[in-house]
Structures are given as structure tokens and as C-alpha cells.
Amino acid sequence: MIEFSTWDILRNLLLATRWTILLSLVSFVGGGAVGLLLLFLRISKRKAARAFAKYYIELFQGTPLLMQLFLAFFGLGLFGIDVPAWLAAGLALVLWTASFLAEIWRGCVESIARGQWEASASLGMGRLQQMRYVILPQALKIAVPPTVGFSVQVVKGTALTSIIGFVELSKAGTVVTNATFQPFTVYGLVALIYFALCWPLSKSSQILERKLNVAHRNH
Amino acid sequence: MSLIEITEVRKSYGTNEVLKGINLDVEPGEVIAIIGKSGSGKSTLLRCINGLETITQGSISVAGAQLIDDEVHLKALRLKVGMIFQQFNLFPHLTAGGNVMLSQSVVKKTAKAEAEAMARKMLDRVGLGHKFEAYPDELSGGQQQRVAIARALAMQPIALLCDEITSALDPELVAEVLAVVRELAAEGMTLLMVTHEMKFARDVCSRVVFMHQGRVHEIGRPEEVFANPKTPELQQFLGMH
Ligand SMILES: Nc1ncnc2c1ncn2[C@@H]1O[C@H](COP(=O)(O)OP(=O)(O)O)[C@@H](O)[C@H]1O
Ligand SMILES: [Mg+2]
């Protein structure tokens, strides 16, 4: 039997961590873009658009991420589309992330005083202009801490993709365990790496929130 | 033809009819004070003229153009009619200058240098030329309201709607805002203002509209309305003030 040093284990895990980070980034950026679109639909003047966004959000928040991954991976296969694990993982995580970010941001947009909408409307701005120049600049500041905070959930969410066979940190943990028979060391290291990724995020979310509360200034 | 023609305007919120057939024609250069108890529909009327609320029945036209509820028509209307609010509603993330420049650049696509020159001119006009770089939370309430007036003026409206613009101010700050309004009136700006400042209404306004339960209950020149209120409702209202 080949002997594995702790360094061998760590090195393999770190290599797989790249995929966890990449998947997290893709999910977060893609989810942010789709989330922004959903946000606009959710607060649109059109009833159908609002309803669509509302049901989308309820659907994706109301079902386990794992089921969404399964559906993306196996479901599309039913239509004869061969979905690689990375694609299913990315797709499901983007859509899932979008539903949460859209809802977080909607709360921020709605916390902006109604007078801001009225004043900008009375100056002749259209709805998109109001959003772009008046509402979002103010909402964005409020949105930063909860958005950064949610990124932790995204990182942890990527662990589920190991189940459909995407080789990221968790999956690598299982593979390495099977080869080394040192589950405690391996999963201990896996947990430490996740912690090293997530802790700075949640900490900075807290710091940002405190800063925002201290600064009464809106600029 | 009058500048603003309000004809048989009705507005309901659900089953609650707030405006019950308002008729009012405003001539260019008129300064009209709208007085009345809280809840009589004064704000709703102004908000309808600016298209912030859609009317249930009747018609409103400004400078010959009908108020129609779609974005193109609303925008055209709002370029003609500016509105000042009780709570100032300045954009807190922009400086005073930025507040006055924003809609010029965004709505009228005015070039930056030109918008800035206009903003300086309008801030000067309300006595705040030196506060161009100040953020709203660095200004007093009276100064914020004057910036709001400058912001509306920069769009070169033909009429201004003012909804209790001094009601949120500390008493010592009311005068500086009223002085600006007085000057606008003297320059011939058409003004519709909801106000509780009876002395100001008497001095500056060409007509006073007394609203009661969603109707124009009495209307006339301030000297008539204040000296000889005809209806018991107006007598009672004036007795309280
Ligand atoms: N957005 C709204 N929804 C429902 N009712 C409203 C709304 N705005 C105003 N009202 C009602 O309309 C009536 C007139 O209000 P308003 O025009 O604000 O009166 P005023 O400005 O004279 O105090 C009040 O009874 C108020 O409750
Ligand atoms: Mg009112």
C-alpha cells in the first residue's frame, strides 16, 4: 500500500478547492446577474412580471438545493440532453443563488423612502432612470452586508454538487478518504478549508454592517 | 385657455372617494393657496395634477396637453409642472449641486457643463450658491427645501406645485423658504400651494381655494375669503387658525 503524507492529502484537497472557488464565483456572479433581472421583474409595474418573479423565488427557495441539482442533472437527461456535472452544478447554483439575492435586494429597494420615487418621478425620470440614478445607489449600500453574508451560503452550497459527481472540495475529500483510509484527517482538513473560505466572508459582512450603522451619512 | 384646467376630477381609493368633482382653472402667473382640514384631499389634488396618482374620472390639462397615464405623456407633463414636497425628498447620495443637475442630465440630456451652470444659477437664486458641494444631511431643513426648489426650477417648469412645503420645518426656518416662494411669485411663476401659512396666503396669493370633504367648498380672492367666509365650514376652519 502506498503511504500518503498529510501534505499529499492537503495538496490534493487544495487542488480541488480551486473548483469550489470557481464554482462559487460563477454561482455568485451569474446568480447576481439573474437576481438583478428578477429584482426588476419583482418590482415591475406589470402584474405578470411580478407574479413570475414571485413564483420563481418561492419555487427555488421552497425546494432543497439538492433536488434542484438532481433535476438539472437527471431531468435534462430525460430530454436527451447529456448534461455534464459541472454544467448542472453551475446552472442549479446560479438559479438558486438568484432567487435569494433577488429577495435580499428587493428588501433593500423597498426600504428606500417612497418620497425618493415620487421626487424623481416628478422630475420626469422614467422607471429605469429612477432605479439607475436614485434608488439603486442608495439600496446598494444597504445591500452589501447581507449580500456578502449570503455568499457564505453559496460556498457551502457548492458542497452539494459532489453528489452529482462534480469534483470540488467535498468530492475530493471522499476520493482521498477512499484512497488513504484516513477519514478524520481528510474531512478535518476539508472542514478547515471551508472555514478558511467562509470565515473571512462572514466576518467582513459583520464589519460592513457595523460600519454602515455607525455611518449615518448616506454618502 | 387657462394654463391648468381641472374639470370634474374624481379620485377614489377603493370605495373611498377622496376627490368628488373638482373644477379649477388656473391662469398663467396665478398664485393659488389651497387650504382646508387634514384629509380634505388637498395633497391628492396636487398629486393628481402631477400624475403621481391617476384620476378616476374627469380631466386635467396643462398648457393644452391632456394628462394621460403613460410614461411618455407623464414625462412631458412633469417637464411642465414641478413639485415640491413636505419632506424635501432630496437625493441623499448626491450633493446639493448633484441633486439639481441629475434630472437635467438624465431627463433632458443636458451636457454636464451646461447642467452645472444651470445648477449654480438655480442654487444662487435660492441663496445657496455656496452650498453646491454640500450633502443634504449637512444642510438645515430650510436649506434642504430651498435646494428642492432649485432642483425643480432647473427643469424650467411653467408651474410649481407645493405641498405644505414649510410644515416639516422648525418655525425659525419657515421664513427663508417662504421668501423664496414670494420671489418666485413676484417673477410671475404659476404656483399652486397647499399651505397652513394664512398670512402668507393673504399677502401673496391671487386666489384661495378652501377644500372640504373632497370638494372646492369656497374659492375667491384672499381678501374676500378671509374677511367674509360664506360657509360655516370655512368660518370654523378660519376660526381655528
Ligand atoms: N394612497 C392612499 N390610499 C388610500 N387612501 C388615501 C391615500 N392617500 C390619501 N388617502 C386618503 O385620502 C384622503 C385625503 O388625503 P389627502 O389628500 O392626503 O388630504 P390632505 O392633504 O388634505 O390632508 C384621506 O382620507 C386619506 O386617508
Ligand atoms: Mg396633505
Coordinates of C-alpha atoms and ligand atoms in Angstrom, one line a residue:
Chain A
M1 CA 0.0 0.0 0.0
I2 CA 1.2 3.5 -0.8
E3 CA 1.8 5.8 2.1
F4 CA 0.1 9.3 1.9
S5 CA 1.6 12.1 3.9
T6 CA -0.6 14.8 5.3
W7 CA 1.0 17.1 2.7
D8 CA -0.1 14.8 -0.1
I9 CA -3.7 14.9 1.2
L10 CA -3.7 18.6 1.7
R11 CA -2.2 19.2 -1.7
N12 CA -4.9 17.2 -3.4
L13 CA -7.6 18.9 -1.4
L14 CA -6.2 22.3 -2.2
L15 CA -6.2 21.5 -5.9
A16 CA -9.9 20.6 -5.7
T17 CA -10.5 23.8 -3.7
R18 CA -9.9 25.7 -6.9
W19 CA -13.1 24.2 -8.3
T20 CA -15.0 25.1 -5.2
I21 CA -13.8 28.7 -5.5
L22 CA -14.5 28.8 -9.2
L23 CA -18.0 27.3 -8.9
S24 CA -18.7 29.7 -6.0
L25 CA -17.6 32.7 -8.1
V26 CA -19.7 31.6 -11.1
S27 CA -22.7 31.0 -9.0
F28 CA -22.4 34.3 -7.3
V29 CA -21.7 36.4 -10.3
G30 CA -24.3 34.5 -12.5
G31 CA -26.7 34.4 -9.7
G32 CA -26.2 38.2 -9.2
A33 CA -27.0 38.9 -12.8
V34 CA -30.1 36.7 -12.9
G35 CA -31.0 38.0 -9.4
L36 CA -30.9 41.6 -10.7
L37 CA -33.2 40.7 -13.6
L38 CA -35.5 39.0 -11.1
L39 CA -35.4 42.1 -8.9
F40 CA -36.6 44.3 -11.8
L41 CA -39.4 41.9 -12.6
R42 CA -40.3 41.6 -8.9
I43 CA -40.9 45.3 -8.6
S44 CA -42.1 45.9 -12.1
K45 CA -45.4 47.7 -12.9
R46 CA -46.6 44.7 -14.8
K47 CA -48.5 42.2 -12.8
A48 CA -47.5 39.2 -14.9
A49 CA -43.8 40.1 -14.4
R50 CA -44.2 40.5 -10.7
A51 CA -46.1 37.2 -10.4
F52 CA -43.5 35.3 -12.4
A53 CA -40.6 36.6 -10.2
K54 CA -42.6 35.9 -7.1
Y55 CA -43.3 32.3 -8.0
Y56 CA -39.8 31.7 -9.3
I57 CA -38.4 32.9 -5.9
E58 CA -40.9 30.8 -3.9
L59 CA -40.1 27.8 -6.0
F60 CA -36.3 28.0 -5.7
Q61 CA -36.4 29.0 -2.0
G62 CA -39.0 26.4 -1.2
T63 CA -37.3 23.3 -2.5
P64 CA -34.0 21.8 -1.4
L65 CA -30.9 22.8 -3.4
L66 CA -30.1 19.1 -3.7
M67 CA -33.4 18.5 -5.6
Q68 CA -32.6 21.3 -7.9
L69 CA -29.2 19.8 -8.6
F70 CA -30.8 16.4 -9.3
L71 CA -33.4 17.9 -11.6
A72 CA -30.8 19.9 -13.5
F73 CA -28.5 16.8 -13.8
F74 CA -31.0 14.0 -14.4
G75 CA -34.1 16.0 -15.6
L76 CA -32.4 17.5 -18.6
G77 CA -31.1 14.0 -19.5
L78 CA -34.7 12.9 -20.0
F79 CA -34.9 15.3 -22.9
G80 CA -31.9 13.6 -24.4
I81 CA -29.6 16.4 -23.4
D82 CA -26.4 15.0 -21.9
V83 CA -25.6 17.4 -19.1
P84 CA -22.1 17.2 -17.7
A85 CA -21.9 17.5 -13.9
W86 CA -20.1 20.9 -14.0
L87 CA -22.9 22.4 -16.1
A88 CA -25.7 21.0 -14.0
A89 CA -23.9 22.2 -10.9
G90 CA -23.3 25.7 -12.3
L91 CA -26.8 26.1 -13.6
A92 CA -28.6 24.9 -10.5
L93 CA -26.4 27.1 -8.2
V94 CA -26.9 30.2 -10.4
L95 CA -30.7 29.8 -10.4
W96 CA -30.7 29.0 -6.7
T97 CA -28.5 32.0 -5.8
A98 CA -30.5 34.3 -8.0
S99 CA -33.7 33.6 -6.0
F100 CA -32.1 34.5 -2.7
L101 CA -30.2 37.6 -3.9
A102 CA -33.3 38.9 -5.7
E103 CA -35.3 38.7 -2.4
I104 CA -32.5 40.2 -0.3
W105 CA -32.2 43.1 -2.8
R106 CA -35.9 43.6 -3.0
G107 CA -36.0 44.3 0.7
C108 CA -33.2 46.9 0.3
V109 CA -35.0 48.6 -2.6
E110 CA -38.3 48.7 -0.6
S111 CA -36.5 50.2 2.4
I112 CA -35.8 53.4 0.3
A113 CA -38.4 56.0 1.2
R114 CA -41.3 56.4 -1.1
G115 CA -40.5 60.1 -1.4
Q116 CA -37.4 59.3 -3.4
W117 CA -39.6 57.6 -6.1
E118 CA -42.0 60.5 -6.0
A119 CA -39.4 63.2 -6.2
S120 CA -37.6 61.5 -9.1
A121 CA -40.9 60.8 -10.9
S122 CA -41.9 64.5 -10.5
L123 CA -38.7 65.5 -12.2
G124 CA -39.6 63.5 -15.2
M125 CA -37.5 60.4 -14.8
G126 CA -38.7 57.1 -16.2
R127 CA -38.7 54.0 -14.1
L128 CA -35.3 52.7 -15.2
Q129 CA -33.8 56.1 -14.7
Q130 CA -35.2 56.2 -11.2
M131 CA -33.7 52.8 -10.4
R132 CA -30.4 53.6 -12.0
Y133 CA -29.7 57.0 -10.6
V134 CA -31.8 57.3 -7.4
I135 CA -32.9 54.1 -5.9
L136 CA -30.1 51.6 -6.6
P137 CA -27.2 53.8 -5.5
Q138 CA -28.9 54.1 -2.1
A139 CA -30.1 50.5 -1.9
L140 CA -26.7 49.1 -2.9
K141 CA -25.1 50.4 0.3
I142 CA -27.7 48.7 2.4
A143 CA -27.4 45.6 0.3
V144 CA -23.7 45.0 0.7
P145 CA -23.6 43.3 4.1
P146 CA -26.4 40.8 3.5
T147 CA -25.1 40.1 0.0
V148 CA -21.6 39.3 1.3
G149 CA -23.2 37.3 4.1
F150 CA -25.2 35.2 1.6
S151 CA -22.0 34.4 -0.3
V152 CA -21.1 32.1 2.6
Q153 CA -24.3 30.1 1.8
V154 CA -23.2 29.9 -1.8
V155 CA -19.7 28.5 -0.9
K156 CA -21.3 25.9 1.4
G157 CA -23.9 25.1 -1.3
T158 CA -21.3 24.1 -3.7
A159 CA -20.5 21.1 -1.4
L160 CA -23.8 19.5 -2.5
T161 CA -22.6 19.3 -6.1
S162 CA -20.3 16.5 -5.0
I163 CA -23.4 14.3 -5.0
I164 CA -23.9 14.6 -8.8
G165 CA -20.2 13.9 -9.3
F166 CA -18.7 17.3 -9.7
V167 CA -15.2 17.1 -8.2
E168 CA -14.8 20.0 -5.9
L169 CA -13.5 20.1 -2.3
S170 CA -16.1 17.7 -0.7
K171 CA -15.9 15.2 -3.5
A172 CA -12.1 15.3 -3.4
G173 CA -12.4 14.6 0.3
T174 CA -14.4 11.4 -0.4
V175 CA -12.0 10.3 -3.1
V176 CA -8.9 11.0 -1.0
T177 CA -10.5 9.2 2.0
N178 CA -11.2 6.1 -0.1
A179 CA -7.5 6.1 -1.1
T180 CA -6.0 6.8 2.2
F181 CA -8.4 5.4 4.8
Q182 CA -7.8 8.5 7.0
P183 CA -11.3 10.0 7.1
F184 CA -10.8 12.0 10.2
T185 CA -7.6 13.8 8.9
V186 CA -9.1 14.3 5.5
Y187 CA -12.5 15.6 6.5
G188 CA -10.9 17.6 9.2
L189 CA -8.8 19.3 6.6
V190 CA -11.8 19.7 4.3
A191 CA -13.7 21.5 7.1
L192 CA -10.7 23.7 7.8
I193 CA -10.5 24.8 4.2
Y194 CA -14.2 25.6 4.0
F195 CA -13.8 27.6 7.2
A196 CA -10.9 29.5 5.7
L197 CA -13.1 30.4 2.8
C198 CA -16.2 31.3 4.7
W199 CA -15.0 32.9 7.8
P200 CA -13.5 36.0 6.1
L201 CA -16.7 36.4 4.2
S202 CA -19.0 36.3 7.2
K203 CA -16.6 38.4 9.2
S204 CA -16.4 41.1 6.6
S205 CA -20.2 41.1 6.3
Q206 CA -20.4 41.8 10.0
I207 CA -17.8 44.6 9.8
L208 CA -19.5 46.2 6.8
E209 CA -22.8 46.1 8.7
R210 CA -21.3 47.7 11.8
K211 CA -19.7 50.4 9.6
L212 CA -23.0 51.1 7.9
N213 CA -24.7 51.5 11.2
V214 CA -22.1 53.8 12.6
A215 CA -22.0 56.0 9.4
H216 CA -25.3 57.9 9.5
R217 CA -24.1 59.7 6.4
N218 CA -25.7 58.5 3.2
H219 CA -22.7 59.2 1.0
Chain B
M1 CA -57.3 79.0 -22.4
S2 CA -56.1 78.5 -18.9
L3 CA -52.7 77.1 -18.0
I4 CA -54.1 74.3 -15.8
E5 CA -57.6 73.1 -16.4
I6 CA -59.1 70.8 -13.9
T7 CA -62.5 69.6 -14.9
E8 CA -64.9 67.4 -12.9
V9 CA -61.9 65.4 -11.4
R10 CA -62.8 62.5 -9.2
K11 CA -60.4 60.2 -7.4
S12 CA -61.2 57.2 -5.3
Y13 CA -59.1 54.8 -3.3
G14 CA -61.1 51.7 -3.4
T15 CA -64.6 52.7 -2.3
N16 CA -63.3 55.9 -0.5
E17 CA -64.0 58.8 -2.9
V18 CA -61.4 61.4 -1.9
L19 CA -62.0 64.0 -4.7
K20 CA -65.6 64.4 -5.6
G21 CA -65.7 66.5 -8.8
I22 CA -63.1 69.2 -8.6
N23 CA -63.2 72.1 -11.1
L24 CA -60.4 74.7 -11.1
D25 CA -58.8 76.7 -13.8
V26 CA -55.5 78.3 -13.2
E27 CA -54.3 81.3 -15.3
P28 CA -50.6 81.8 -16.1
G29 CA -48.9 83.7 -13.3
E30 CA -51.6 83.0 -10.7
V31 CA -50.6 82.0 -7.2
I32 CA -53.2 79.8 -5.6
A33 CA -53.4 78.8 -2.0
I34 CA -55.2 75.6 -1.2
I35 CA -56.4 75.5 2.4
G36 CA -58.5 73.0 4.3
K37 CA -58.6 70.5 7.0
S38 CA -56.3 67.5 7.1
G39 CA -57.9 64.7 5.0
S40 CA -59.9 67.1 2.7
G41 CA -58.0 65.9 -0.4
K42 CA -55.5 68.8 -0.9
S43 CA -52.4 66.6 -1.4
T44 CA -54.4 64.2 -3.5
L45 CA -55.4 67.0 -5.8
L46 CA -51.8 68.2 -6.3
R47 CA -50.6 64.6 -6.8
C48 CA -53.2 64.1 -9.5
I49 CA -52.1 67.2 -11.3
N50 CA -48.5 65.9 -11.3
G51 CA -49.7 62.4 -12.4
L52 CA -48.4 60.7 -9.2
E53 CA -51.9 59.5 -8.8
T54 CA -54.2 58.6 -11.6
I55 CA -57.6 60.2 -11.6
T56 CA -60.7 58.0 -11.6
Q57 CA -62.9 60.5 -13.7
G58 CA -62.7 63.9 -15.3
S59 CA -59.8 65.5 -17.0
I60 CA -56.7 67.6 -16.2
S61 CA -54.8 69.5 -18.9
V62 CA -51.7 71.5 -18.5
A63 CA -50.8 74.1 -21.2
G64 CA -53.3 72.5 -23.5
A65 CA -52.0 68.9 -23.1
Q66 CA -54.2 66.3 -21.6
L67 CA -52.9 64.3 -18.7
I68 CA -52.7 60.7 -20.0
D69 CA -51.4 57.9 -17.9
D70 CA -48.5 56.5 -19.9
E71 CA -44.8 57.2 -19.4
V72 CA -44.4 59.4 -22.5
H73 CA -47.3 61.7 -21.6
L74 CA -46.4 61.7 -17.9
K75 CA -42.9 62.7 -18.7
A76 CA -44.0 65.6 -20.9
L77 CA -46.4 66.8 -18.2
R78 CA -43.7 66.6 -15.5
L79 CA -41.4 68.7 -17.5
K80 CA -44.0 71.4 -17.4
V81 CA -45.0 71.1 -13.8
G82 CA -42.6 70.8 -10.9
M83 CA -43.4 69.6 -7.4
I84 CA -42.0 70.4 -4.0
F85 CA -42.8 68.1 -1.1
Q86 CA -43.2 68.5 2.6
Q87 CA -40.3 66.1 3.3
F88 CA -37.9 67.8 0.8
N89 CA -37.1 64.4 -0.7
L90 CA -33.6 65.4 -1.7
F91 CA -31.4 62.5 -3.0
P92 CA -29.2 61.8 0.0
H93 CA -26.4 60.3 -2.0
L94 CA -25.8 63.4 -4.1
T95 CA -24.6 66.9 -3.3
A96 CA -26.9 69.9 -3.5
G97 CA -25.4 70.6 -6.9
G98 CA -25.8 66.9 -7.9
N99 CA -29.4 67.0 -6.9
V100 CA -30.1 70.0 -9.1
M101 CA -28.0 68.5 -12.0
L102 CA -29.3 65.0 -12.0
S103 CA -32.7 65.3 -13.8
Q104 CA -31.3 67.8 -16.3
S105 CA -28.6 65.3 -17.4
V106 CA -30.8 62.2 -17.2
V107 CA -34.1 63.5 -18.5
K108 CA -33.2 66.4 -20.7
K109 CA -29.8 65.0 -21.7
T110 CA -28.2 68.4 -21.0
A111 CA -24.4 68.5 -21.3
K112 CA -22.6 68.3 -18.0
A113 CA -21.1 71.8 -18.1
E114 CA -24.5 73.3 -19.1
A115 CA -26.3 71.4 -16.3
E116 CA -23.7 72.5 -13.8
A117 CA -24.0 76.2 -14.9
M118 CA -27.8 75.9 -14.5
A119 CA -27.5 74.2 -11.1
R120 CA -25.2 77.0 -9.9
K121 CA -27.6 79.6 -11.2
M122 CA -30.6 78.0 -9.5
L123 CA -28.8 77.5 -6.2
D124 CA -27.8 81.1 -6.3
R125 CA -31.4 82.0 -6.9
V126 CA -32.5 80.3 -3.7
G127 CA -29.5 81.8 -1.9
L128 CA -27.4 78.6 -1.7
G129 CA -24.8 79.1 -4.3
H130 CA -22.1 78.4 -1.7
K131 CA -23.6 75.1 -0.8
F132 CA -23.1 73.4 -4.2
E133 CA -20.8 70.7 -2.7
A134 CA -22.8 70.1 0.5
Y135 CA -24.7 66.9 1.0
P136 CA -28.3 67.1 2.2
D137 CA -27.5 65.9 5.7
E138 CA -25.1 68.8 6.0
L139 CA -27.9 71.3 5.4
S140 CA -30.7 72.6 7.6
G141 CA -34.3 71.8 6.8
G142 CA -34.8 75.2 5.3
Q143 CA -31.8 74.9 3.2
Q144 CA -32.8 71.4 2.0
Q145 CA -36.2 72.7 1.0
R146 CA -34.6 75.6 -0.9
V147 CA -32.4 73.0 -2.8
A148 CA -35.5 71.1 -3.6
I149 CA -37.0 74.3 -5.1
A150 CA -33.8 74.9 -7.1
R151 CA -33.9 71.3 -8.3
A152 CA -37.5 71.8 -9.6
L153 CA -36.7 75.2 -11.1
A154 CA -33.7 73.8 -13.0
M155 CA -36.2 71.8 -15.2
Q156 CA -37.7 75.2 -16.2
P157 CA -41.3 74.3 -15.3
I158 CA -44.2 76.6 -16.2
A159 CA -45.9 75.9 -12.9
L160 CA -44.9 74.6 -9.4
L161 CA -47.0 72.5 -7.1
C162 CA -46.1 72.9 -3.4
D163 CA -47.5 70.6 -0.8
E164 CA -47.1 72.0 2.7
I165 CA -43.5 72.8 1.9
T166 CA -42.9 74.5 5.3
S167 CA -44.8 72.1 7.5
A168 CA -41.8 69.9 8.3
L169 CA -39.6 72.9 9.2
D170 CA -38.7 74.4 12.6
P171 CA -40.6 77.7 12.9
E172 CA -37.4 79.8 12.6
L173 CA -36.7 78.2 9.2
V174 CA -40.1 78.8 7.6
A175 CA -39.4 82.4 6.6
E176 CA -36.4 81.7 4.4
V177 CA -38.4 79.2 2.3
L178 CA -41.4 81.5 2.1
A179 CA -39.2 84.3 1.0
V180 CA -38.0 82.2 -2.0
V181 CA -41.6 81.4 -2.9
R182 CA -42.6 85.0 -2.6
E183 CA -39.8 85.9 -5.0
L184 CA -40.9 83.3 -7.5
A185 CA -44.5 84.6 -7.3
A186 CA -43.2 88.1 -8.0
E187 CA -41.3 86.9 -11.0
G188 CA -44.6 85.5 -12.4
M189 CA -44.3 81.8 -11.7
T190 CA -47.6 80.0 -11.6
L191 CA -47.9 78.4 -8.2
L192 CA -50.4 76.0 -6.6
M193 CA -49.6 75.7 -2.9
V194 CA -51.2 73.8 -0.1
T195 CA -50.4 75.8 2.9
H196 CA -51.2 76.5 6.5
E197 CA -49.5 79.9 6.4
M198 CA -52.6 82.0 6.3
K199 CA -50.7 85.3 6.5
F200 CA -48.6 84.3 3.5
A201 CA -51.7 83.2 1.6
R202 CA -53.3 86.6 2.3
D203 CA -50.3 88.5 1.2
V204 CA -49.1 86.7 -1.8
C205 CA -51.9 84.6 -3.4
S206 CA -54.2 85.8 -6.1
R207 CA -56.9 83.2 -5.1
V208 CA -57.6 81.0 -2.2
V209 CA -59.3 77.6 -2.6
F210 CA -60.9 76.1 0.5
M211 CA -61.3 72.4 0.2
H212 CA -63.8 70.4 2.3
Q213 CA -64.5 66.7 2.0
G214 CA -63.1 66.3 -1.4
R215 CA -64.8 69.4 -2.9
V216 CA -63.8 73.0 -3.6
H217 CA -66.1 74.4 -0.9
E218 CA -65.2 78.1 -1.4
I219 CA -63.0 80.0 -3.8
G220 CA -62.1 83.6 -4.1
R221 CA -59.7 86.4 -3.7
P222 CA -57.9 86.2 -0.3
E223 CA -59.4 89.5 0.9
E224 CA -63.0 88.1 0.3
V225 CA -62.3 84.6 1.5
F226 CA -60.6 85.6 4.7
A227 CA -62.7 88.6 5.6
N228 CA -66.1 87.2 4.6
P229 CA -66.1 83.5 4.7
K230 CA -69.6 82.4 3.4
T231 CA -69.9 78.9 4.6
P232 CA -69.9 77.8 8.2
E233 CA -67.2 75.2 7.4
L234 CA -64.8 77.9 6.3
Q235 CA -65.7 80.1 9.2
Q236 CA -65.0 77.3 11.5
F237 CA -61.7 76.5 9.7
L238 CA -60.5 80.1 9.9
G239 CA -61.6 80.3 13.5
M240 CA -59.1 77.6 14.3
H241 CA -56.2 79.4 12.5
Ligands
LIG1 N1 -52.6 56.2 -1.1 C1 -53.8 56.3 -0.5 N2 -54.5 55.2 -0.3 C2 -55.7 55.3 0.3 N3 -56.2 56.4 0.8 C3 -55.5 57.5 0.7 C4 -54.3 57.5 0.0 N4 -53.8 58.8 0.0 C5 -54.7 59.6 0.7 N5 -55.8 58.8 1.1 C6 -57.0 59.3 1.8 O1 -57.5 60.4 1.0 C7 -58.0 61.4 1.9 C8 -57.4 62.7 1.5 O2 -56.0 62.7 1.8 P1 -55.0 63.9 1.4 O3 -55.2 64.3 0.0 O4 -53.7 63.5 1.8 O5 -55.6 65.0 2.4 P2 -54.9 66.4 2.8 O6 -53.7 66.6 2.0 O7 -56.0 67.4 2.6 O8 -54.7 66.2 4.3 C9 -57.7 60.9 3.3 O9 -58.8 60.4 3.9 C10 -56.6 59.9 3.1 O10 -56.8 58.9 4.1
MG2 MG -51.7 66.7 2.7

